[in-house]
C-alpha cells in the first residue's frame, strides 16, 4: 500500500503503523453509511439491541459501585460463568483457570497471535476469511499465509487439508481455523478437525480456533449435535495444550458494542496473558463484566431466539437470491452470512458500490476476505425477516440486470 502523505507538522511516524491494511468492508461503509433508508447487511451483527436484562445488570453494577480497577484475567464470577456455559454446550472439561476475559474476540485473537508468533513468523489461514484475522497478523508483524478454499456451486466450500499442510514451512507457528466460517459458512467436519490437529501435532504448531458461530449451525448432518463440530469433540488429551479458542459475547448475546470476549487456553498461559492484558488494555470494564455474568447465566432464551431469526434469515436470502439467474448460493452450513457468487461482474467491489447506489442495500465485497472471494458478495442475515425480504426485493432487479 502507498503510505499516506505525512502532514509536515507530524514527527516521524513508524512506517509499520502507517502500513496497516485498509479494510475492504470499511471502504464500503464509508461510501454508503449516510444513505437514508439503506439496509445495512455489510457488518456481522444483528438489528437487535442488547436485551434489557443485560443492560439493567450493567446499570445495577454501576450503582453497586463496581467502578474500580479489575483483575487482568477477568473477575472470578465471570470466568466461572463462562466455564459453566462451555461445559453446558460442549460437555465438561473447561475450568475457570483456562478462561481469560478480553476486550471482544478481537483482543482474544491479538493475544493468541502474540503467544504463537514472533515478527516474521508465518500464520496460515484458509480464505476467504474475516479480514481482521489477516489485518491483525500483519499489524503484529507476523506473515499471513493464505490457503484458498475451493468452491463448488452444488456443494459449497471445502478445505483441502493436504494443500494447507503443504503451506507449512519452518517459520510456520500457527493455523487459524474459523468454523463455522465468516464469510463462507463453511463448517469443519470432525474429520477436518482431526486432520488439522494432526498437522498441528506433526509440525508442533498452535491452532487458533475461532468457533464463535458454533451455535449457528444449519447443516442437517450436525443437527443431533445441536451445534457445529468443535475441536473439543476430537482432541486427544495432549492437544488441549495447543488450541487457543477465541470467543466473544458479541454475536450470541447481541453485545457487539460492549467489546467483551474471552480467550480459552492452557491455564499455564495465565501468567503471560495477565501481563499482555496489563500492558494492553488493563482489563475489561468492571461493570460490563458483572453484566456479562448475567448474560451468561440467563441468556439461553436470547441465544435460541437469535438462532431462530438467523435460520429464517438464511432461508429468505438463500431462496430469494439463490433463484436469480446465474447466482450461485449453496445454503451456508453455519454462521449468519450468505456468500453468493454473482455472474457478470467479476469486480465485487464495484458491484457492492453499485448496490449501494442502485438498491440502497449495503453488502460487503468478497474481495475484502482474501483470495477466493473475487466475484462473491457477503450479506449478513442476522436481521428481521421484513428487512431481508425488502433487501431481496431491491437487490433482485440490479443483480439480474448485471448479467
Ligand atoms: N471472529 C469472527 C469470525 C468474527 O466474525 C468476529 C466479528 N465479526 C469476531 C471474531 C470478533 O468479534 P468481536 O471483536 O466483536 O468480539
Coordinates of C-alpha atoms and ligand atoms in Angstrom, one line a residue:
X1 CA 0.0 0.0 0.0
X2 CA 1.2 3.5 -0.7
X3 CA 2.0 5.3 2.6
X4 CA -0.3 8.2 3.4
X5 CA 1.3 11.6 2.7
X6 CA 2.5 12.9 6.0
X7 CA 1.4 16.3 7.1
X8 CA 4.6 18.4 7.6
X9 CA 3.8 19.1 11.2
X10 CA 4.0 15.5 12.3
X11 CA 7.2 14.0 13.8
X12 CA 8.2 10.7 12.0
X13 CA 5.5 8.1 12.1
X14 CA 6.5 4.5 12.5
X15 CA 6.1 3.2 8.9
X16 CA 4.8 -0.1 10.2
X17 CA 1.9 1.7 11.9
X18 CA 1.2 3.5 8.6
X19 CA 1.2 0.2 6.8
X20 CA -1.9 -1.3 8.4
X21 CA -4.1 -2.9 5.8
X22 CA -7.1 -0.9 4.6
X23 CA -10.5 -2.7 5.3
X24 CA -12.5 -3.6 2.2
X25 CA -15.6 -3.6 4.3
X26 CA -14.8 -0.2 5.9
X27 CA -14.4 1.3 2.5
X28 CA -18.0 0.3 1.5
X29 CA -19.4 1.5 4.8
X30 CA -17.7 4.9 4.3
X31 CA -19.2 5.0 0.8
X32 CA -22.8 4.3 1.8
X33 CA -23.3 4.8 5.5
X34 CA -25.1 8.1 5.2
X35 CA -27.7 7.0 2.6
X36 CA -31.2 7.4 4.1
X37 CA -33.1 4.1 4.2
X38 CA -30.2 1.9 3.4
X39 CA -30.5 -1.7 4.6
X40 CA -27.1 -2.5 6.1
X41 CA -26.1 -6.1 5.6
X42 CA -22.4 -5.4 5.4
X43 CA -21.2 -6.0 9.0
X44 CA -21.6 -9.1 11.1
X45 CA -24.2 -8.0 13.6
X46 CA -27.9 -8.2 14.0
X47 CA -30.5 -5.5 14.4
X48 CA -31.5 -6.5 17.9
X49 CA -30.2 -4.2 20.7
X50 CA -28.8 -5.9 23.8
X51 CA -31.8 -7.1 25.8
X52 CA -32.7 -5.1 28.9
X53 CA -31.9 -7.8 31.4
X54 CA -28.2 -7.5 30.4
X55 CA -28.3 -3.7 30.2
X56 CA -30.0 -3.5 33.6
X57 CA -27.3 -5.7 35.1
X58 CA -24.7 -3.2 33.9
X59 CA -26.6 -0.3 35.4
X60 CA -27.0 -2.2 38.7
X61 CA -23.3 -3.0 38.8
X62 CA -22.5 0.7 38.4
X63 CA -25.0 1.6 41.1
X64 CA -23.4 -1.1 43.3
X65 CA -20.0 0.6 43.0
X66 CA -18.3 -1.8 40.6
X67 CA -16.2 1.1 39.2
X68 CA -12.7 0.2 40.4
X69 CA -9.7 -1.4 38.6
X70 CA -10.3 -5.0 37.8
X71 CA -8.5 -8.4 37.6
X72 CA -6.5 -8.6 34.4
X73 CA -7.8 -12.1 33.6
X74 CA -11.4 -11.2 34.5
X75 CA -13.5 -11.3 37.7
X76 CA -13.7 -14.8 39.1
X77 CA -17.6 -14.9 38.8
X78 CA -17.3 -14.3 35.0
X79 CA -14.5 -16.8 34.5
X80 CA -16.7 -19.3 36.4
X81 CA -19.9 -18.5 34.5
X82 CA -18.1 -18.8 31.1
X83 CA -16.6 -22.2 32.1
X84 CA -20.1 -23.4 33.2
X85 CA -21.6 -22.2 29.9
X86 CA -18.9 -24.0 27.9
X87 CA -19.5 -27.2 30.0
X88 CA -23.2 -27.0 29.2
X89 CA -22.7 -26.6 25.4
X90 CA -19.7 -28.9 24.9
X91 CA -19.8 -31.2 28.0
X92 CA -17.3 -30.8 30.9
X93 CA -13.6 -30.1 30.6
X94 CA -13.3 -26.3 30.8
X95 CA -12.2 -25.0 34.2
X96 CA -12.3 -21.2 35.1
X97 CA -8.5 -21.1 35.1
X98 CA -8.5 -21.8 31.3
X99 CA -10.6 -18.7 30.7
X100 CA -9.2 -15.2 30.2
X101 CA -11.6 -12.3 29.7
X102 CA -10.7 -9.9 26.9
X103 CA -11.9 -6.8 25.1
X104 CA -14.0 -8.7 22.5
X105 CA -13.0 -11.6 20.3
X106 CA -10.6 -9.2 18.6
X107 CA -8.3 -8.8 21.6
X108 CA -8.5 -12.5 22.3
X109 CA -7.2 -13.1 18.7
X110 CA -4.4 -10.5 19.2
X111 CA -3.3 -12.2 22.4
X112 CA -3.4 -15.6 20.8
X113 CA -1.2 -14.3 18.0
X114 CA 1.2 -12.7 20.4
X115 CA 1.5 -16.0 22.2
X116 CA 2.1 -18.0 19.0
X117 CA 4.1 -15.9 16.6
X118 CA 7.1 -13.5 16.6
X119 CA 7.5 -10.9 13.9
X120 CA 8.5 -12.6 10.7
X121 CA 6.8 -15.9 11.7
X122 CA 4.1 -17.3 9.5
X123 CA 0.5 -17.9 10.3
X124 CA -1.7 -20.0 8.0
X125 CA -5.3 -19.3 7.3
X126 CA -7.8 -20.6 4.9
X127 CA -9.5 -17.9 2.8
X128 CA -11.9 -16.3 2.1
X129 CA -11.9 -15.3 5.8
X130 CA -12.7 -12.5 8.2
X131 CA -10.3 -9.7 7.2
X132 CA -9.4 -8.7 10.8
X133 CA -7.5 -12.0 11.0
X134 CA -5.1 -11.1 8.3
X135 CA -5.1 -7.4 9.2
X136 CA -4.1 -8.3 12.8
X137 CA -1.5 -10.8 11.7
X138 CA 0.2 -8.2 9.6
X139 CA -0.2 -5.4 12.1
X140 CA 1.5 -7.7 14.7
X141 CA 4.5 -8.2 12.3
X142 CA 3.9 -11.8 11.5
X143 CA 3.2 -13.0 7.9
X144 CA -0.1 -14.3 6.7
X145 CA 0.0 -17.3 4.5
X146 CA -3.4 -17.7 2.9
X147 CA -4.6 -21.0 1.6
X148 CA -7.7 -20.6 -0.7
X149 CA -10.5 -23.0 -0.1
X150 CA -12.4 -24.4 -3.1
X151 CA -16.0 -23.6 -4.1
X152 CA -18.4 -25.7 -6.0
X153 CA -21.9 -24.3 -6.7
X154 CA -23.6 -27.6 -5.7
X155 CA -21.7 -28.5 -2.5
X156 CA -20.3 -25.1 -1.3
X157 CA -16.9 -24.5 0.2
X158 CA -14.3 -27.2 1.1
X159 CA -10.9 -27.1 2.7
X160 CA -8.2 -29.1 1.2
X161 CA -6.2 -30.1 4.3
X162 CA -3.3 -31.5 2.2
X163 CA -3.0 -28.2 0.5
X164 CA -2.9 -26.5 3.9
X165 CA -0.2 -28.9 5.1
X166 CA 1.8 -28.1 2.0
X167 CA 1.9 -24.4 3.1
X168 CA 3.7 -25.2 6.3
X169 CA 7.4 -24.0 6.4
X170 CA 10.0 -23.9 9.2
X171 CA 8.7 -20.4 10.0
X172 CA 5.0 -21.5 10.5
X173 CA 3.8 -21.1 14.0
X174 CA 0.0 -21.3 13.9
X175 CA -3.1 -22.2 11.9
X176 CA -6.2 -20.1 12.2
X177 CA -9.3 -22.2 12.0
X178 CA -12.7 -20.4 11.9
X179 CA -15.6 -22.8 11.9
X180 CA -18.4 -22.1 11.2
X181 CA -16.7 -19.5 9.0
X182 CA -17.2 -15.9 8.3
X183 CA -17.9 -15.2 5.4
X184 CA -18.4 -18.6 3.7
X185 CA -20.4 -20.5 6.4
X186 CA -18.0 -23.4 5.8
X187 CA -18.3 -25.7 8.8
X188 CA -15.5 -28.2 9.5
X189 CA -16.5 -31.8 9.9
X190 CA -15.0 -33.9 12.7
X191 CA -12.7 -35.5 10.1
X192 CA -11.5 -32.0 9.0
X193 CA -10.8 -31.1 12.7
X194 CA -8.9 -34.3 13.3
X195 CA -6.8 -33.8 10.2
X196 CA -6.0 -30.2 11.3
X197 CA -5.0 -31.3 14.7
X198 CA -2.7 -34.0 13.2
X199 CA -0.9 -31.3 11.1
X200 CA -0.5 -29.1 14.2
X201 CA 0.9 -32.1 16.1
X202 CA 3.2 -33.1 13.3
X203 CA 4.8 -29.6 13.0
X204 CA 4.3 -28.5 16.6
X205 CA 2.0 -25.6 15.7
X206 CA -0.6 -23.7 17.6
X207 CA -4.2 -23.8 16.5
X208 CA -6.1 -20.6 16.9
X209 CA -9.7 -21.8 16.9
X210 CA -12.5 -19.4 16.3
X211 CA -15.7 -21.2 17.0
X212 CA -17.7 -18.1 17.8
X213 CA -20.5 -19.1 15.4
X214 CA -20.7 -22.6 16.7
X215 CA -24.3 -22.3 17.9
X216 CA -25.3 -21.1 14.4
X217 CA -25.2 -24.4 12.7
X218 CA -27.7 -25.3 10.0
X219 CA -26.3 -28.4 8.4
X220 CA -28.7 -31.4 9.0
X221 CA -25.5 -33.5 9.4
X222 CA -24.9 -31.7 12.7
X223 CA -28.5 -31.5 13.9
X224 CA -28.2 -34.2 16.5
X225 CA -25.1 -32.4 18.0
X226 CA -27.2 -29.2 18.2
X227 CA -24.1 -27.1 17.3
X228 CA -21.2 -27.2 14.9
X229 CA -18.4 -29.8 15.5
X230 CA -15.7 -28.5 17.7
X231 CA -12.0 -29.3 18.3
X232 CA -13.2 -30.3 21.8
X233 CA -15.1 -33.3 20.3
X234 CA -12.0 -34.8 18.7
X235 CA -8.9 -33.7 20.6
X236 CA -6.5 -36.1 22.3
X237 CA -5.6 -35.1 25.9
X238 CA -2.2 -33.7 24.7
X239 CA -3.9 -31.5 22.1
X240 CA -5.7 -29.4 24.8
X241 CA -2.4 -27.5 25.2
X242 CA -2.1 -26.4 21.6
X243 CA -5.6 -25.0 20.9
X244 CA -6.3 -21.4 21.7
X245 CA -10.0 -20.6 21.5
X246 CA -11.1 -17.0 20.5
X247 CA -14.5 -16.2 21.9
X248 CA -16.9 -13.3 22.2
X249 CA -20.2 -12.1 23.7
X250 CA -20.8 -10.1 20.5
X251 CA -22.9 -12.5 18.5
X252 CA -24.7 -15.0 20.7
X253 CA -25.7 -12.3 23.3
X254 CA -26.2 -9.4 20.9
X255 CA -23.4 -7.4 22.5
X256 CA -21.2 -6.2 19.7
X257 CA -20.8 -2.7 21.1
X258 CA -19.8 -3.9 24.5
X259 CA -16.5 -5.3 23.5
X260 CA -16.4 -8.3 25.8
X261 CA -15.0 -11.7 24.8
X262 CA -12.6 -14.3 26.1
X263 CA -9.6 -16.4 25.2
X264 CA -9.6 -20.0 26.3
X265 CA -6.3 -21.9 26.5
X266 CA -4.0 -23.8 28.8
X267 CA -4.2 -22.5 32.4
X268 CA -0.4 -22.3 32.4
X269 CA -0.6 -19.3 30.0
X270 CA -2.4 -17.3 32.7
X271 CA 0.7 -15.6 33.9
X272 CA 1.6 -14.5 30.3
X273 CA -1.9 -13.4 29.4
X274 CA -2.1 -11.4 32.6
X275 CA 1.0 -9.4 31.6
X276 CA -0.2 -8.9 28.0
X277 CA -3.5 -7.6 29.2
X278 CA -1.9 -5.4 31.9
X279 CA 0.2 -3.6 29.3
X280 CA -2.5 -3.6 26.7
X281 CA -6.0 -2.7 27.9
X282 CA -5.6 -3.4 31.7
X283 CA -8.7 -5.4 31.6
X284 CA -12.4 -5.2 30.7
X285 CA -14.6 -2.5 32.3
X286 CA -15.6 -4.0 35.7
X287 CA -19.3 -3.2 35.5
X288 CA -19.5 -4.8 32.0
X289 CA -18.0 -8.0 33.4
X290 CA -20.8 -8.1 36.0
X291 CA -23.4 -7.7 33.3
X292 CA -21.7 -10.4 31.2
X293 CA -22.1 -12.8 34.1
X294 CA -25.9 -12.3 33.9
X295 CA -25.8 -12.7 30.1
X296 CA -24.1 -16.0 30.5
X297 CA -26.4 -17.3 33.2
X298 CA -29.7 -16.1 31.8
X299 CA -29.0 -15.8 28.1
X300 CA -30.1 -19.1 26.7
X301 CA -33.5 -18.0 25.5
X302 CA -31.9 -15.0 23.9
X303 CA -29.5 -17.2 22.0
X304 CA -32.3 -19.5 20.9
X305 CA -34.2 -16.5 19.6
X306 CA -31.1 -15.3 17.7
X307 CA -30.6 -18.7 16.1
X308 CA -34.3 -18.9 15.1
X309 CA -34.0 -15.5 13.5
X310 CA -30.9 -16.4 11.6
X311 CA -32.4 -19.7 10.4
X312 CA -35.3 -17.8 8.9
X313 CA -32.9 -15.1 7.5
X314 CA -30.8 -17.8 5.9
X315 CA -33.9 -19.2 4.2
X316 CA -35.1 -15.8 2.9
X317 CA -31.7 -15.0 1.3
X318 CA -31.0 -18.5 0.1
X319 CA -34.4 -18.7 -1.6
X320 CA -34.6 -15.0 -2.7
X321 CA -31.1 -14.7 -4.1
X322 CA -30.4 -18.3 -5.0
X323 CA -33.2 -18.3 -7.6
X324 CA -31.9 -15.3 -9.5
X325 CA -30.5 -16.4 -12.9
X326 CA -26.8 -17.4 -12.6
X327 CA -26.4 -16.5 -8.9
X328 CA -24.7 -19.4 -7.1
X329 CA -25.6 -19.7 -3.4
X330 CA -25.5 -23.1 -1.8
X331 CA -27.2 -22.5 1.6
X332 CA -24.4 -21.9 4.2
X333 CA -23.9 -24.6 6.7
X334 CA -23.3 -22.3 9.6
X335 CA -22.6 -18.7 10.9
X336 CA -25.0 -15.9 9.7
X337 CA -23.8 -14.8 6.2
X338 CA -24.9 -15.5 2.7
X339 CA -21.9 -15.5 0.3
X340 CA -23.3 -15.7 -3.2
X341 CA -21.2 -15.8 -6.4
X342 CA -22.7 -13.2 -8.8
X343 CA -22.4 -13.7 -12.5
X344 CA -21.4 -11.0 -14.9
X345 CA -19.4 -8.8 -12.6
X346 CA -16.0 -10.1 -11.6
X347 CA -15.2 -6.9 -9.7
X348 CA -17.1 -7.4 -6.4
X349 CA -16.0 -4.1 -5.0
X350 CA -17.5 -2.2 -7.9
X351 CA -20.7 -4.3 -7.7
X352 CA -21.1 -3.6 -3.9
X353 CA -20.8 0.1 -4.7
X354 CA -23.5 -0.2 -7.4
X355 CA -25.8 -2.0 -5.0
X356 CA -25.5 1.0 -2.6
X357 CA -26.3 3.4 -5.4
X358 CA -29.0 1.4 -7.2
X359 CA -30.6 -0.8 -4.5
X360 CA -29.8 1.1 -1.3
X361 CA -28.5 -2.1 0.3
X362 CA -25.1 -2.3 2.0
X363 CA -23.2 -5.6 1.3
X364 CA -19.5 -6.5 1.7
X365 CA -17.5 -7.3 -1.4
X366 CA -15.9 -10.8 -1.5
X367 CA -12.6 -9.3 -2.4
X368 CA -12.4 -7.9 1.2
X369 CA -12.0 -11.5 2.5
X370 CA -8.8 -12.5 0.7
X371 CA -8.0 -14.9 -2.2
X372 CA -11.0 -16.9 -3.4
X373 CA -13.5 -14.1 -2.6
X374 CA -13.4 -12.5 -6.1
X375 CA -16.9 -12.4 -7.7
X376 CA -18.7 -13.0 -4.3
X377 CA -20.7 -10.8 -2.0
X378 CA -21.3 -11.2 1.7
X379 CA -24.7 -10.4 3.2
X380 CA -25.4 -10.7 6.9
X381 CA -28.8 -12.4 7.6
X382 CA -29.0 -11.9 11.3
X383 CA -31.8 -9.4 10.8
X384 CA -35.6 -9.1 10.8
X385 CA -37.4 -11.1 8.1
X386 CA -39.1 -7.8 6.9
X387 CA -35.7 -6.2 6.3
X388 CA -34.4 -9.2 4.4
X389 CA -37.4 -9.6 2.2
X390 CA -37.1 -5.9 1.4
X391 CA -33.4 -6.3 0.7
X392 CA -34.1 -9.2 -1.7
X393 CA -36.8 -7.1 -3.4
X394 CA -34.4 -4.3 -4.0
X395 CA -31.4 -6.4 -5.0
X396 CA -33.1 -8.7 -7.4
X397 CA -33.5 -6.4 -10.4
X398 CA -30.0 -4.9 -10.1
X399 CA -28.4 -8.4 -9.8
X400 CA -30.5 -9.7 -12.7
X401 CA -29.7 -6.7 -14.9
X402 CA -26.0 -7.2 -14.3
X403 CA -25.9 -10.3 -16.5
Ligands
LIG1 N1 -14.3 -13.9 14.9 C1 -15.1 -13.8 13.8 C2 -15.0 -14.9 12.8 C3 -15.9 -12.7 13.6 O1 -16.7 -12.6 12.5 C4 -15.9 -11.6 14.6 C5 -16.7 -10.4 14.4 N2 -17.2 -10.1 13.2 C6 -15.1 -11.8 15.7 C7 -14.3 -12.9 15.8 C8 -14.9 -10.8 16.8 O2 -15.8 -10.1 17.3 P1 -15.7 -9.1 18.5 O3 -14.3 -8.5 18.4 O4 -16.8 -8.2 18.2 O5 -15.9 -9.9 19.7

